Amino acid sequence: MSNHATRILVHWGTSDEVEDISRYVAGGYHPVKLGDILKSNTVHYRILHKLGRGSFATVWLARTLGDTYSSPDRLVALKICVADTNADHEIEVHSRLPPTEGQHVLPILHKFSLHGPNGTHVIIVYDVLGSITDTPDLIRKQARQICRQIVQGVAFLHNHGVTHGDIHTGNIGIRLPTLEKHSEDDILNYFGPPEISPILTRQPLPQADALPPYLTPSIPLACYFKERDALFAESSLQVEIIDLGSAQTVDEFPCLSCTPAAVCAPEIMFKRVALKTNGLATFASDIWSLACTLYEIVFGTRTFYSAFPNDSLLVDMARLCGEIPLEWSTYWESIPQLKCLNGTISQTTADVNWKSQLDYFERNQATGDNLAQFIELLRDMLKMDPVTRPSAVEVLRHPWFSAEDGSLRKDMAS
């Protein structure tokens, strides 16, 4: 991003609930305000509220106004990508996949480009989803079913030569099948007037329209459905994997991983910490991230809490797996804080730690799921050596999934 280092000084600071204002520069975010109408060749979209934001896009709830590719006047999600990202890549990855209905990977409905003050932005249109992080109680009640759907989605991607590269709970959405039964007024009134952060810069900017007039916090749409829609709250949830912006296909020139530290595989994390380089996302690194995601869904807590690459995260990984990989040894011996841990990391201590976790969760979990079997699955997936991790299809065949009902075999055969 050409002007990413530009410091924009404003009179009022912004909260962590909104995007970084410094990204509203050439090559960055497109400025959006509620009520804006964005136009493609065939459809007009009216912005109603914000659904989310990330490093490379903001996501908005919108209503179509005159639509030729689906039923007119419907609610959709618009992903407005930053101008300097290769957003066409995500679209190309989707084009490699066969129709994804029932495969738990969210398909694209429509795409178009928008020319704005910060550049040309690709806009991708999707169905509106809720976030699994907004309804943890509902998720926990259906944890095994939801975990199975996520694994099915990863298996679908891997079977078609696609590495996701960014699997975590923030990239898992919940289907909202009764969305169109709820009026725009009901949804917006439920959340009330947004607590916007007005933007008033301390000095004039070269291009004032590069900034929106205010920043808008996201709404937890799934919370509305949990409270206002008994059918949603009581039915079987359907989830979708989203955001293929970091995905790679097997025939592409490989790109470096952007997997968040808390779900990043150890072979990549070691390079970030010790070598100050990065690694490539692979099917095996997806399996590590997938295991961390399943752990969080079932137990309601994270496997690792570090948000940044550091020695402590390497220690946590080694303790979890019960080993220090041979390729880590030179670096490990060079750091006194790590070297002093030699002799304390072993399979025996890892077994004890996992048993302690199992005892804790069995005492405190309301679910009747076989947690011992689930932890066995996790330990298979969380292997230090990527070669020894199971494939996504092998994960699906684990007894923890098939124990729930007979639908797994039907799903795998379809």
XYZ file of C-alpha atoms in Angstrom, residues 31-406:
376
model
C -14.960 4.924 2.508
C -18.542 3.841 3.192
C -21.393 5.481 5.042
C -24.756 4.004 5.939
C -27.312 4.551 3.175
C -24.744 4.582 0.361
C -25.881 2.959 -2.880
C -23.229 0.938 -4.725
C -23.926 0.075 -8.344
C -22.925 -2.827 -10.538
C -24.048 -3.155 -14.135
C -27.154 -5.079 -13.114
C -27.780 -4.458 -9.419
C -27.864 -1.540 -7.012
C -27.004 -2.219 -3.364
C -28.080 0.004 -0.471
C -25.765 -0.175 2.567
C -27.687 -0.821 5.807
C -25.051 -1.692 8.414
C -21.600 -3.167 8.926
C -21.162 -6.918 9.406
C -17.400 -7.094 9.879
C -13.945 -5.948 8.929
C -10.503 -7.443 8.404
C -7.070 -6.498 7.168
C -8.108 -6.651 3.532
C -11.818 -5.804 3.455
C -14.873 -4.425 5.184
C -18.143 -6.389 5.027
C -21.571 -4.746 4.896
C -25.224 -5.715 5.161
C -26.997 -4.434 2.068
C -30.309 -4.714 0.269
C -30.547 -5.219 -3.472
C -32.528 -2.720 -5.515
C -33.407 -4.210 -8.896
C -31.628 -7.532 -9.304
C -31.327 -9.791 -12.318
C -29.326 -12.719 -10.887
C -31.687 -13.706 -8.048
C -34.968 -12.744 -6.454
C -35.294 -8.939 -6.327
C -35.059 -6.956 -3.123
C -33.094 -9.270 -0.851
C -30.492 -8.885 1.884
C -26.902 -9.719 0.961
C -23.389 -9.278 2.329
C -20.942 -7.077 0.407
C -17.231 -7.691 0.897
C -15.476 -4.496 -0.221
C -11.810 -5.362 -0.692
C -8.947 -2.917 -0.225
C -7.761 -1.509 -3.518
C -4.218 -2.878 -3.463
C -5.082 -6.539 -2.790
C -5.454 -9.122 -5.521
C -9.130 -9.724 -4.809
C -9.591 -11.389 -8.183
C -7.540 -14.246 -6.765
C -10.349 -15.204 -4.363
C -12.802 -15.210 -7.257
C -10.459 -17.383 -9.329
C -10.166 -19.897 -6.490
C -13.955 -20.109 -6.261
C -14.132 -20.658 -10.011
C -12.006 -23.809 -9.614
C -14.599 -25.352 -7.306
C -17.699 -27.219 -8.485
C -21.071 -26.020 -7.145
C -20.642 -25.889 -3.366
C -24.212 -26.411 -2.168
C -24.100 -28.717 0.834
C -20.290 -28.674 0.934
C -20.031 -26.000 3.654
C -17.973 -23.516 1.632
C -19.825 -20.256 0.998
C -20.191 -19.569 -2.749
C -20.011 -16.190 -4.457
C -23.300 -14.731 -5.719
C -21.966 -11.800 -7.741
C -18.931 -9.576 -8.161
C -18.223 -6.121 -9.540
C -15.710 -3.284 -9.282
C -16.039 0.151 -7.753
C -13.848 3.165 -8.485
C -13.372 5.325 -5.401
C -11.011 7.944 -3.962
C -8.604 5.259 -2.707
C -8.491 3.204 -5.890
C -10.447 0.458 -7.635
C -12.064 -2.040 -5.278
C -13.396 -5.495 -6.053
C -16.745 -6.116 -4.339
C -17.831 -9.698 -3.754
C -21.472 -10.466 -2.942
C -22.395 -13.360 -0.651
C -25.354 -14.658 1.292
C -25.652 -13.064 4.720
C -24.276 -15.227 7.536
C -24.054 -14.928 11.297
C -20.834 -15.505 13.217
C -20.329 -18.626 15.321
C -18.480 -16.500 17.876
C -21.681 -14.540 18.636
C -23.744 -17.529 19.816
C -21.375 -19.794 21.804
C -24.220 -21.422 23.762
C -26.006 -22.562 20.593
C -22.725 -23.690 19.074
C -21.757 -25.770 22.107
C -25.104 -27.595 22.043
C -24.431 -28.712 18.458
C -20.639 -28.852 18.649
C -20.108 -32.249 17.048
C -22.463 -31.536 14.142
C -20.848 -28.151 13.517
C -17.314 -29.544 13.749
C -18.236 -32.229 11.239
C -19.563 -29.637 8.787
C -16.362 -27.599 9.063
C -14.221 -30.671 8.426
C -16.428 -31.508 5.439
C -15.784 -28.028 4.066
C -12.013 -28.375 4.501
C -12.112 -31.848 2.919
C -14.062 -30.419 -0.025
C -11.414 -27.719 -0.537
C -8.488 -30.128 -0.194
C -10.099 -32.683 -2.505
C -10.186 -29.969 -5.175
C -6.600 -28.886 -4.617
C -7.291 -25.793 -2.491
C -5.438 -24.904 0.706
C -7.503 -22.438 2.752
C -4.586 -20.954 4.714
C -6.691 -18.973 7.202
C -8.920 -21.390 9.113
C -10.201 -20.013 12.416
C -13.561 -19.353 14.074
C -13.755 -15.861 12.559
C -13.929 -17.475 9.123
C -16.845 -19.769 9.964
C -20.363 -18.390 9.427
C -23.848 -19.618 10.324
C -26.585 -19.860 7.702
C -29.659 -17.711 8.380
C -32.429 -19.561 6.507
C -35.232 -17.356 7.865
C -33.473 -14.062 7.065
C -36.051 -12.849 4.537
C -38.883 -13.380 7.032
C -37.500 -10.509 9.110
C -38.005 -6.933 8.049
C -35.207 -4.452 7.620
C -36.823 -2.297 10.309
C -36.929 -5.136 12.838
C -33.263 -5.953 12.379
C -32.023 -2.364 12.494
C -34.284 -1.391 15.391
C -33.033 -4.354 17.412
C -29.491 -2.988 17.322
C -30.536 0.651 17.633
C -28.639 3.667 16.294
C -24.994 2.690 15.739
C -22.428 4.157 18.128
C -20.418 5.678 15.325
C -16.989 7.289 15.710
C -17.034 10.656 13.889
C -13.853 11.468 11.997
C -12.516 15.005 12.332
C -8.886 15.287 11.322
C -6.532 17.715 13.063
C -5.336 19.089 9.769
C -6.668 19.102 6.194
C -5.785 16.037 4.137
C -4.677 16.108 0.478
C -7.769 14.114 -0.433
C -10.487 14.604 2.162
C -12.922 12.151 0.563
C -10.467 9.299 1.188
C -11.960 9.080 4.682
C -15.545 8.170 5.595
C -17.374 10.735 7.749
C -17.471 8.203 10.587
C -16.497 4.643 11.453
C -19.239 2.134 12.213
C -19.008 -0.852 14.597
C -20.201 -4.235 13.348
C -23.484 -5.788 14.429
C -23.625 -9.388 15.796
C -26.419 -10.483 13.494
C -26.612 -14.003 14.929
C -27.574 -12.523 18.316
C -30.689 -11.014 16.771
C -31.766 -14.384 15.368
C -31.012 -16.180 18.611
C -33.321 -13.820 20.536
C -35.991 -13.013 17.940
C -36.303 -16.216 15.919
C -37.303 -19.337 17.836
C -36.996 -21.497 14.706
C -33.349 -20.464 14.280
C -32.522 -20.997 17.951
C -34.075 -24.465 18.039
C -33.092 -25.833 14.619
C -29.952 -27.608 13.453
C -27.375 -24.984 12.548
C -25.648 -25.033 9.168
C -22.199 -23.481 8.898
C -20.075 -22.301 5.985
C -16.347 -21.704 5.594
C -15.751 -18.189 4.287
C -12.890 -16.012 3.026
C -10.777 -17.737 0.395
C -8.666 -14.594 0.028
C -5.605 -16.422 1.402
C -6.358 -19.720 -0.334
C -3.981 -21.373 -2.787
C -4.535 -23.953 -5.506
C -2.024 -26.719 -6.129
C -1.021 -25.379 -9.542
C -0.357 -21.814 -8.373
C 2.996 -20.315 -7.484
C 2.948 -20.691 -3.669
C 2.481 -17.643 -1.452
C 3.649 -17.166 2.105
C 1.288 -18.007 4.944
C -0.799 -15.321 6.635
C -2.303 -17.706 9.205
C -2.889 -15.985 12.587
C -0.400 -16.954 15.287
C -2.979 -18.593 17.573
C -3.880 -21.219 14.943
C -0.619 -21.317 12.980
C 1.156 -24.650 12.494
C 4.531 -25.060 14.268
C 6.553 -25.575 11.077
C 5.459 -22.099 9.952
C 5.632 -20.491 13.383
C 9.235 -21.655 13.943
C 10.309 -19.886 10.751
C 8.575 -16.683 11.866
C 10.129 -16.735 15.344
C 13.601 -18.181 14.815
C 14.415 -17.395 11.197
C 12.413 -14.158 10.798
C 10.977 -15.548 7.586
C 7.675 -17.185 6.748
C 6.476 -20.536 5.509
C 3.940 -21.791 3.028
C 0.439 -22.849 3.954
C -0.185 -26.518 3.142
C -2.919 -29.095 3.575
C -1.084 -30.199 6.730
C -0.936 -26.671 8.171
C -4.669 -26.364 7.460
C -5.193 -29.502 9.578
C -3.354 -27.892 12.527
C -5.489 -24.738 12.201
C -8.593 -26.897 11.855
C -7.761 -28.714 15.103
C -7.380 -25.402 16.941
C -10.743 -24.306 15.539
C -12.514 -27.502 16.595
C -10.964 -27.201 20.070
C -12.374 -23.687 20.459
C -15.847 -24.727 19.284
C -16.110 -27.699 21.642
C -14.380 -26.264 24.713
C -15.156 -22.569 24.324
C -11.510 -21.614 24.835
C -8.443 -21.413 22.623
C -5.648 -23.919 22.236
C -3.077 -21.097 22.176
C -3.548 -17.488 23.194
C -0.509 -15.762 21.737
C -1.451 -13.217 19.092
C 2.147 -12.779 17.903
C 5.052 -15.063 16.971
C 7.290 -15.502 20.029
C 9.335 -18.026 22.000
C 6.494 -18.615 24.450
C 4.289 -19.887 21.644
C 6.990 -22.338 20.556
C 7.180 -23.580 24.150
C 3.405 -24.034 24.306
C 3.462 -26.016 21.050
C 6.327 -28.230 22.239
C 4.568 -28.939 25.531
C 1.296 -29.729 23.816
C 2.947 -32.179 21.421
C 5.481 -33.512 23.929
C 8.536 -32.945 21.777
C 11.092 -30.422 20.558
C 11.661 -31.038 16.829
C 15.213 -31.743 15.779
C 15.202 -28.769 13.402
C 14.487 -26.491 16.354
C 17.440 -27.724 18.401
C 20.097 -25.184 17.352
C 17.811 -22.241 17.996
C 16.420 -23.810 21.175
C 19.904 -24.329 22.653
C 20.861 -20.728 21.853
C 18.079 -19.226 24.001
C 18.695 -19.658 27.765
C 14.972 -19.424 28.608
C 14.296 -22.303 26.208
C 17.356 -24.400 26.971
C 16.458 -24.538 30.668
C 13.231 -26.342 29.742
C 15.109 -29.369 28.370
C 14.017 -32.443 30.261
C 10.609 -30.971 31.117
C 9.065 -31.578 27.683
C 8.203 -35.171 26.844
C 5.376 -37.397 25.712
C 4.795 -38.327 29.343
C 4.275 -34.712 30.408
C 2.089 -34.098 27.342
C -0.050 -37.109 28.302
C -0.442 -35.737 31.816
C -1.394 -32.281 30.529
C -3.994 -33.670 28.125
C -5.414 -35.889 30.873
C -5.681 -32.847 33.130
C -7.562 -30.974 30.399
C -9.881 -33.930 29.865
C -10.671 -34.153 33.588
C -11.378 -30.431 33.742
C -13.685 -30.357 30.735
C -15.540 -33.516 31.773
C -16.281 -31.874 35.130
C -17.394 -28.584 33.610
C -18.947 -29.477 30.252
C -22.720 -29.831 29.999
C -22.387 -31.768 26.742
C -22.594 -35.533 26.681
C -20.037 -35.798 23.862
C -17.271 -38.351 24.246
C -14.518 -35.906 25.144
C -11.841 -38.569 25.529
C -12.467 -39.603 21.921
C -12.439 -35.965 20.802
C -9.085 -35.324 22.492
C -7.724 -38.424 20.791
C -8.751 -36.845 17.467
C -7.140 -33.529 18.375
C -3.861 -35.180 19.313
C -3.803 -36.915 15.926
C -4.256 -33.560 14.192
C -1.893 -31.589 16.444
C 1.255 -33.501 15.553
C 4.503 -31.567 15.401
C 5.579 -33.329 12.203
C 3.190 -32.231 9.417
C 3.715 -35.486 7.532
C 2.115 -37.446 10.376
C -1.088 -35.396 10.540
C -4.209 -37.017 9.062
C -5.883 -35.699 5.932
C -9.233 -33.946 6.212
C -10.970 -37.054 4.836
C -9.227 -39.181 7.469
C -10.366 -36.722 10.134
C -13.949 -37.180 8.924
C -13.617 -40.941 9.372
C -12.656 -40.628 13.032
C -15.081 -42.436 15.368
C -15.900 -39.208 17.217
C -17.886 -38.066 14.177
C -19.490 -41.358 13.224
C -20.595 -42.017 16.809
C -23.266 -39.292 16.670
C -25.474 -40.740 13.951
C -25.352 -42.468 10.616
